[in-house]
Coordinates of C-alpha atoms and ligand atoms in Angstrom, one line a residue:
M2 CA -0.2 0.1 0.0
A3 CA 1.1 3.4 -0.7
S4 CA 2.5 5.4 2.2
R5 CA 0.4 8.1 3.8
I6 CA 1.5 11.5 3.2
Y7 CA -0.1 14.4 5.7
L8 CA -0.3 17.9 3.8
D9 CA -3.5 19.1 6.2
N10 CA -1.5 21.0 8.5
H11 CA -4.2 24.1 8.5
A12 CA -6.8 21.3 10.3
T13 CA -4.5 20.2 12.6
T14 CA -0.9 19.4 13.3
R15 CA 1.1 16.4 14.5
T16 CA 2.0 17.0 18.3
D17 CA 5.6 17.3 18.4
P18 CA 7.3 14.4 20.7
R19 CA 9.0 16.7 22.8
V20 CA 5.7 18.2 23.6
V21 CA 4.2 15.0 24.6
D22 CA 7.3 13.8 26.3
A23 CA 6.7 17.2 28.5
M24 CA 3.1 16.6 29.1
L25 CA 3.2 13.0 30.2
P26 CA 4.6 13.4 33.8
Y27 CA 1.5 15.7 34.5
F28 CA -0.7 12.5 33.7
T29 CA 0.9 10.3 36.1
E30 CA 3.1 11.9 38.7
Q31 CA 2.5 15.6 38.8
Y32 CA -1.4 15.1 38.7
G33 CA -2.8 17.8 41.3
N34 CA -5.4 20.2 41.0
A35 CA -3.7 23.4 40.3
N36 CA -6.1 25.2 42.7
S37 CA -5.4 22.8 45.7
P38 CA -3.3 23.8 48.6
H39 CA -0.8 21.1 49.0
L40 CA 2.4 20.1 47.6
F41 CA 0.7 18.1 44.7
G42 CA -1.5 21.4 44.2
W43 CA 1.3 23.8 44.0
E44 CA 3.4 21.5 41.7
A45 CA 0.7 21.7 39.5
D46 CA 0.3 25.7 39.8
E47 CA 3.5 26.2 39.2
A48 CA 3.4 24.2 36.0
V49 CA 0.5 26.4 35.0
E50 CA 2.3 29.7 35.7
A51 CA 5.4 28.3 33.6
A52 CA 3.3 27.9 30.9
R53 CA 1.4 31.1 31.0
I54 CA 5.0 32.7 30.7
Q55 CA 5.7 30.7 27.8
V56 CA 2.7 31.7 26.0
A57 CA 2.7 35.2 26.9
E58 CA 6.4 35.5 25.5
L59 CA 5.3 33.9 22.1
V60 CA 2.6 36.8 21.5
G61 CA 3.6 39.5 23.2
V62 CA 1.5 40.2 26.1
E63 CA 1.5 39.6 30.0
P64 CA 1.2 36.1 31.6
K65 CA -1.8 37.7 33.4
E66 CA -3.5 38.5 30.2
V67 CA -3.3 34.7 29.3
I68 CA -6.5 32.7 29.5
F69 CA -6.4 29.0 29.4
T70 CA -9.9 27.6 27.0
S71 CA -10.4 24.1 25.3
G72 CA -9.6 25.7 22.0
A73 CA -10.0 28.4 19.6
T74 CA -13.4 28.3 19.1
E75 CA -14.1 28.7 23.0
S76 CA -11.4 31.5 22.8
D77 CA -13.5 33.3 20.1
N78 CA -17.0 32.7 21.4
L79 CA -15.8 33.9 24.9
A80 CA -14.2 37.0 23.2
L81 CA -17.1 38.0 21.1
R82 CA -19.6 37.2 23.5
G83 CA -17.8 38.5 26.3
V84 CA -17.7 41.8 25.2
F85 CA -20.9 42.0 24.1
D86 CA -22.4 40.9 27.0
E87 CA -20.3 43.2 29.1
A88 CA -21.7 46.0 26.8
G89 CA -24.9 45.3 27.6
G90 CA -25.9 42.4 25.1
Q91 CA -26.6 45.2 22.4
G92 CA -24.6 47.4 19.8
H93 CA -22.7 47.0 16.5
V94 CA -20.2 44.3 15.7
V95 CA -18.0 44.6 12.7
T96 CA -16.2 41.6 11.0
S97 CA -15.0 40.1 7.8
R98 CA -16.9 37.8 5.3
I99 CA -14.0 35.2 5.2
E100 CA -14.0 34.4 9.2
H101 CA -13.8 30.7 10.4
P102 CA -17.2 29.8 11.5
A103 CA -16.1 30.1 15.3
V104 CA -16.5 33.8 14.6
G105 CA -18.8 33.9 11.7
Q106 CA -21.5 31.9 13.5
V107 CA -20.7 33.8 17.0
V108 CA -21.6 37.0 15.0
E109 CA -24.7 35.5 13.2
D110 CA -25.9 34.4 16.9
L111 CA -25.3 37.9 18.3
R112 CA -27.3 39.4 15.4
R113 CA -30.2 37.1 16.2
R114 CA -29.7 38.6 19.7
G115 CA -29.9 42.1 18.5
A116 CA -26.8 43.0 17.4
S117 CA -26.4 45.4 14.0
V118 CA -23.4 43.7 12.3
T119 CA -21.3 44.9 9.6
L120 CA -19.4 42.2 7.5
V121 CA -16.7 43.8 5.6
D122 CA -15.8 42.3 2.2
V123 CA -12.5 41.1 1.0
D124 CA -10.9 41.8 -2.5
A125 CA -10.0 39.0 -4.9
S126 CA -7.0 38.2 -3.5
G127 CA -8.9 37.6 0.2
V128 CA -7.5 40.6 1.7
V129 CA -10.0 43.0 3.8
D130 CA -9.2 46.8 3.1
A131 CA -8.2 48.3 6.5
D132 CA -9.8 51.6 5.6
Q133 CA -13.0 50.1 4.6
V134 CA -13.1 48.3 7.9
I135 CA -12.4 51.5 9.8
R136 CA -15.0 53.4 8.1
S137 CA -17.4 51.3 9.0
L138 CA -16.7 51.7 12.7
R139 CA -19.6 53.9 14.9
D140 CA -20.0 55.3 17.8
D141 CA -22.1 52.2 19.0
T142 CA -19.4 49.7 17.8
V143 CA -18.9 47.5 20.7
I144 CA -16.4 44.9 19.0
C145 CA -14.4 44.4 15.9
S146 CA -13.1 41.3 15.0
I147 CA -10.8 40.1 12.0
M148 CA -8.5 37.0 11.7
W149 CA -5.0 37.2 11.4
A150 CA -4.8 35.0 8.6
N151 CA -7.1 32.8 6.6
N152 CA -7.7 29.2 6.9
E153 CA -8.4 28.2 3.9
I154 CA -6.1 30.5 1.4
G155 CA -4.0 31.8 3.9
T156 CA -4.0 35.2 3.4
I157 CA -2.4 37.6 6.1
Q158 CA -4.9 40.5 7.3
P159 CA -3.7 43.8 8.1
V160 CA -4.5 43.7 11.5
A161 CA -2.1 46.3 13.1
P162 CA -3.7 49.5 11.2
I163 CA -7.2 48.4 12.0
A164 CA -6.4 47.6 15.7
S165 CA -5.1 50.9 16.0
A166 CA -7.8 52.8 14.7
C167 CA -10.1 50.6 17.2
R168 CA -7.6 51.5 19.9
E169 CA -8.2 55.3 19.1
R170 CA -12.0 55.0 19.2
G171 CA -11.9 52.8 22.3
I172 CA -13.4 49.8 20.6
P173 CA -12.2 46.5 21.6
F174 CA -10.3 44.8 18.7
H175 CA -10.3 40.8 18.7
S176 CA -8.4 38.7 16.1
D177 CA -8.4 35.1 15.5
A178 CA -4.7 33.9 15.1
S179 CA -5.6 30.5 15.1
Q180 CA -3.7 29.9 11.7
A181 CA -1.1 32.9 12.1
V182 CA 0.4 31.8 15.6
G183 CA 3.6 29.8 14.7
R184 CA 3.6 30.6 11.3
V185 CA 4.1 34.5 11.2
P186 CA 5.6 36.5 14.3
I187 CA 2.9 37.8 16.2
N188 CA 2.9 40.7 19.1
A189 CA -0.4 41.5 20.3
R190 CA 0.8 44.4 22.4
Q191 CA 2.7 46.1 19.5
A192 CA -0.1 45.6 17.0
Q193 CA -2.5 47.0 19.5
V194 CA -4.6 43.7 19.5
D195 CA -7.0 43.4 22.8
L196 CA -8.3 39.9 22.3
L197 CA -6.2 37.1 20.7
S198 CA -7.7 33.5 20.2
F199 CA -5.5 30.6 19.2
S200 CA -5.2 26.6 19.6
G201 CA -2.6 24.2 20.5
H202 CA -3.2 21.5 17.8
K203 CA -2.5 24.0 15.3
I204 CA 1.1 24.6 16.8
Y205 CA 2.2 21.5 17.2
G206 CA 0.7 21.3 20.7
P207 CA -2.2 19.0 22.1
K208 CA -5.8 19.1 20.7
G209 CA -8.5 20.3 23.6
I210 CA -6.4 23.6 24.6
G211 CA -6.5 27.1 23.4
V212 CA -5.7 30.6 24.4
L213 CA -7.5 33.7 24.5
T214 CA -5.3 36.4 25.6
A215 CA -7.1 39.5 27.1
S216 CA -5.7 42.9 27.7
R217 CA -5.7 43.8 31.4
R218 CA -4.0 47.5 31.5
R219 CA -4.6 50.4 28.8
P220 CA -7.3 49.2 28.1
R221 CA -8.6 47.0 30.3
I222 CA -10.7 44.6 28.3
R223 CA -13.7 43.4 30.7
L224 CA -15.7 39.9 29.7
Q225 CA -18.6 38.4 31.0
P226 CA -18.0 34.9 31.6
M227 CA -19.6 32.2 29.3
F228 CA -19.4 29.7 32.1
H229 CA -20.1 30.0 35.8
G230 CA -18.4 28.0 38.3
G231 CA -14.9 28.2 41.0
S232 CA -13.0 31.1 41.0
Q233 CA -10.4 29.9 38.4
Q234 CA -8.6 32.2 35.8
F235 CA -9.9 35.5 37.8
G236 CA -13.8 33.8 37.2
V237 CA -13.4 34.6 33.6
R238 CA -13.0 31.0 32.6
P239 CA -13.7 28.6 35.7
G240 CA -13.2 25.0 35.7
T241 CA -10.1 22.8 36.9
L242 CA -7.2 23.5 34.9
A243 CA -6.1 21.1 32.2
V244 CA -2.7 21.0 33.3
P245 CA -0.9 18.5 31.2
L246 CA -2.5 20.1 28.0
I247 CA -1.7 23.4 29.5
V248 CA 2.1 22.1 30.0
G249 CA 1.9 20.9 26.4
M250 CA 0.7 24.2 25.0
G251 CA 3.4 26.3 27.2
L252 CA 6.2 23.8 25.4
A253 CA 4.6 24.3 22.0
C254 CA 4.9 28.1 22.4
T255 CA 8.4 27.9 23.3
L256 CA 9.3 25.6 20.4
V257 CA 7.6 27.9 18.0
R258 CA 9.3 31.0 19.2
A259 CA 12.5 29.4 19.1
E260 CA 12.2 27.6 15.6
Q261 CA 9.4 29.7 14.0
K262 CA 11.6 31.9 11.7
A263 CA 13.9 29.1 10.0
E264 CA 10.8 26.8 9.9
A265 CA 8.8 29.3 7.8
H266 CA 11.6 29.6 5.6
R267 CA 11.8 25.9 4.8
V268 CA 8.0 25.4 4.9
A269 CA 7.9 28.1 2.4
E270 CA 10.4 26.3 0.2
L271 CA 8.3 23.2 0.3
R272 CA 4.9 25.1 -0.7
D273 CA 7.0 26.5 -3.6
R274 CA 8.6 23.0 -4.7
L275 CA 5.0 21.6 -4.7
W276 CA 3.7 24.2 -6.7
V277 CA 6.5 23.7 -9.2
H278 CA 5.2 20.6 -9.6
F279 CA 1.4 21.8 -10.6
R280 CA 2.4 25.1 -12.3
D281 CA 2.8 23.8 -16.1
E282 CA -0.4 21.9 -15.6
P283 CA -3.1 23.0 -18.0
N284 CA -5.6 25.2 -16.4
V285 CA -4.2 25.2 -13.2
V286 CA -4.8 28.6 -10.8
Q287 CA -3.7 29.4 -7.5
N288 CA -6.3 31.2 -5.2
G289 CA -5.5 34.1 -2.9
D290 CA -3.0 36.7 -2.5
F291 CA 0.3 35.2 -3.2
A292 CA 2.6 37.7 -1.2
R293 CA 0.7 37.9 1.7
R294 CA 0.1 34.5 2.8
L295 CA 1.2 31.9 5.2
P296 CA 4.3 30.1 4.5
G297 CA 2.9 26.5 4.2
T298 CA -0.5 27.2 2.4
L299 CA -1.0 26.4 -1.2
N300 CA -4.8 26.8 -2.3
V301 CA -5.0 25.7 -6.0
S302 CA -7.9 24.7 -8.4
F303 CA -7.4 22.1 -11.3
L304 CA -10.2 23.6 -13.5
G305 CA -12.8 21.3 -14.4
V306 CA -11.8 18.7 -11.8
E307 CA -14.0 18.5 -8.6
A308 CA -11.8 18.6 -5.5
Q309 CA -14.2 16.0 -3.7
T310 CA -13.6 13.5 -6.3
V311 CA -9.7 14.0 -6.1
L312 CA -9.7 13.3 -2.2
L313 CA -11.7 10.4 -2.3
E314 CA -9.5 9.1 -4.7
L315 CA -6.4 9.7 -2.8
P316 CA -7.1 8.9 0.9
G317 CA -3.5 8.5 1.8
V318 CA -2.7 12.1 0.6
A319 CA -3.9 14.3 3.6
I320 CA -5.4 17.4 1.8
S321 CA -8.5 19.1 2.1
S322 CA -11.3 20.5 -0.5
G323 CA -11.1 24.4 -0.2
S324 CA -14.8 24.4 -1.0
A325 CA -15.4 22.6 2.2
C326 CA -19.3 21.7 1.0
A327 CA -21.4 21.3 4.0
A328 CA -22.9 17.7 4.2
D329 CA -26.3 18.6 3.1
S330 CA -25.4 21.0 0.3
H331 CA -23.4 21.8 -2.7
E332 CA -22.5 25.4 -1.5
P333 CA -18.7 26.0 -1.7
S334 CA -16.8 27.8 1.0
P335 CA -17.7 31.5 2.0
V336 CA -14.3 32.6 1.8
L337 CA -14.0 31.3 -1.9
R338 CA -17.1 32.9 -3.0
A339 CA -16.4 36.3 -1.4
I340 CA -13.2 36.2 -3.2
G341 CA -15.5 36.3 -6.2
L342 CA -14.3 32.5 -7.6
S343 CA -17.1 31.2 -9.9
S344 CA -19.1 27.9 -8.6
E345 CA -16.9 25.8 -10.7
H346 CA -13.3 27.4 -9.7
A347 CA -14.4 27.3 -6.0
H348 CA -15.6 23.2 -5.9
A349 CA -12.3 22.7 -7.7
A350 CA -10.4 24.1 -5.1
L351 CA -7.7 22.0 -3.0
R352 CA -5.8 23.4 -0.2
F353 CA -2.3 21.9 0.6
G354 CA -1.1 22.8 4.2
L355 CA 2.8 22.2 4.5
G356 CA 4.3 21.8 8.3
R357 CA 7.0 21.2 10.5
F358 CA 7.3 17.4 9.7
N359 CA 6.9 17.2 6.2
T360 CA 10.1 16.5 4.0
A361 CA 10.8 17.4 0.1
D362 CA 10.5 13.6 -0.5
E363 CA 6.7 13.7 0.5
V364 CA 6.1 16.9 -1.6
D365 CA 7.3 15.3 -4.7
E366 CA 5.6 11.9 -3.8
A367 CA 2.1 13.7 -3.1
A368 CA 2.3 15.9 -6.2
I369 CA 2.8 12.9 -8.6
R370 CA 0.1 11.3 -6.9
V371 CA -2.1 14.1 -7.1
L372 CA -1.1 15.0 -10.7
E373 CA -1.5 11.0 -11.8
V374 CA -5.3 11.5 -10.2
V375 CA -6.1 14.6 -11.9
R376 CA -4.9 13.8 -15.3
R377 CA -7.1 10.4 -15.1
L378 CA -10.0 12.2 -14.2
R379 CA -9.6 15.2 -16.7
A380 CA -9.0 12.4 -19.2
T381 CA -12.6 10.7 -18.5
S382 CA -14.4 13.9 -17.4
P383 CA -16.6 15.7 -20.4
I384 CA -16.4 18.9 -17.8
H385 CA -12.9 19.4 -18.6
G386 CA -13.2 20.0 -22.0
A387 CA -15.6 22.6 -21.2
A388 CA -13.5 24.2 -18.5
R389 CA -10.3 24.3 -21.2
A390 CA -12.1 25.9 -24.0
S391 CA -13.3 28.8 -21.4
S392 CA -10.0 29.4 -19.9
Q393 CA -8.3 29.4 -23.4
A394 CA -10.8 31.9 -24.0
E395 CA -9.9 34.1 -20.9
G396 CA -6.3 33.3 -21.1
T397 CA -6.1 31.7 -17.7
K398 CA -3.5 29.0 -17.3
Ligands
PLP428 C1 -9.1 30.5 11.7 C2 -9.6 29.3 12.9 N1 -10.2 29.6 13.8 C3 -10.7 28.6 14.8 C4 -10.5 27.3 14.5 C5 -11.2 26.7 15.6 O1 -10.3 26.1 16.1 P1 -10.5 24.5 17.1 O2 -11.5 23.7 16.7 O3 -9.2 24.1 17.7 O4 -11.3 25.4 18.3 C6 -9.7 26.9 13.4 C7 -9.7 25.7 13.6 O5 -9.8 25.3 12.0 C8 -9.5 28.0 12.4 O6 -8.6 27.6 11.6

C-alpha cells in the first residue's frame, strides 16, 4: 500500500514528540489540581504559571493576560460574547466575510440577539481593506473582529492598522490568530490587539487546549464569563485547569518561538516546490494572494476537476477540499465565494498545508499522486473539455 502523507496542517498538526514527553508526567506523577492547597497542587500551579509565561512570551502579552480555554472556538466565543454581554447585550459588531465559523457563527448568533452587524468584504486576493473596516466603525460599535490569517487561502490581514484605529476610538479589537500563530511573528501588544485567540493543536501542541489573551492594562478589557463555576482564571473561565494540556501548550509556544523563523523559511520552500510540480499543468490556478500569505499554504484549482473527487481517490494523501461543502449542500465555502470565484472554480479548490514534519520527498510523492488523479479524471471527464475551452478564451492558465 502507498505510504500516507500528511499535508493538512491547517486542520491540525502532529503533536511534537518533545511536547508529548513534557506532558506525560502531568498525567501520572504530578497530577495535582492546580488550585489545591498542598504540594501536589502547588506543583501543578507552578507548571501552569510557567506555561502562562511561555505563551505570553510568544505573542507579546503579560502572563496574567493569558486565559486557557478548550480551543480557539471557545476563545472566539468568549471574546465576542464576553465583550458583547459586558456592553449590555446590544450594539454594533464589525467583522469580515472570510472569518472561520468560530467567529462568523457567533456573530450571526449575536445578530439574532439584537446586534447590528457589518460584514466587510475582501478583495479578489482575499485581503480586507483596512480603510473600509475603519470606515465601518460607529459610535455604538462594541467589538471589531478580523482574523490574522485565513484558514483556507492563508491570506494575512492588515490587523495592525485596524487595531490601532479601534484603540483610538476605544473599541475592543479581537483577532482569531489560529492559523497565524507559529507561522508568522505576532506581537499583540505592539499591534494593539486587545483580544487574541488560538489553539494548541495548530502549533504542534495537544488538542483540547486553546488561549484567549485579553488586555488587562490600557485598555482593561472586561469579559462576561460564558461558564459559571469556581474562581479559576479570575472567574472569567472557571473550571479545573487541564494541567497536562497547558504544559504542552506552553512548550509548543516555546518551540515555535525558537524555531518559527527557520521553519517558515523551510516550509515556504516546500510549498513553492509543490507549486513547481503543478504550475505547468493546463488550467491550474492559485487562489488567494501570493505575497501576503502563510508560508505553508497552497490553495489551487485544477479547473474542471472536482476537489471532492480528488479527495475520494486519494485517501492516503491528506489534503483538503477548499470548497468545504456542507454535508447536506453543495455550496462552496463563503471564503472562496467572497474572493469572487465561480462555483466551478471554487469546487475545484484543493488546500495543501505544509508543516514542520513534512519533507521534500513527501512533497514530490504527493504531487505525483495528485497529478496522476487529476490527469485521469480529466481524461474521462466531459466537464474538463468545457473548462479548457473557457479558460483558453479568458487566457487563464
Ligand atoms: C481560523 C480558525 N479559527 C478557529 C478554529 C477553530 O479551532 P478549534 O477547532 O481548535 O477550536 C480554526 C480551526 O480550524 C481555524 O482555522
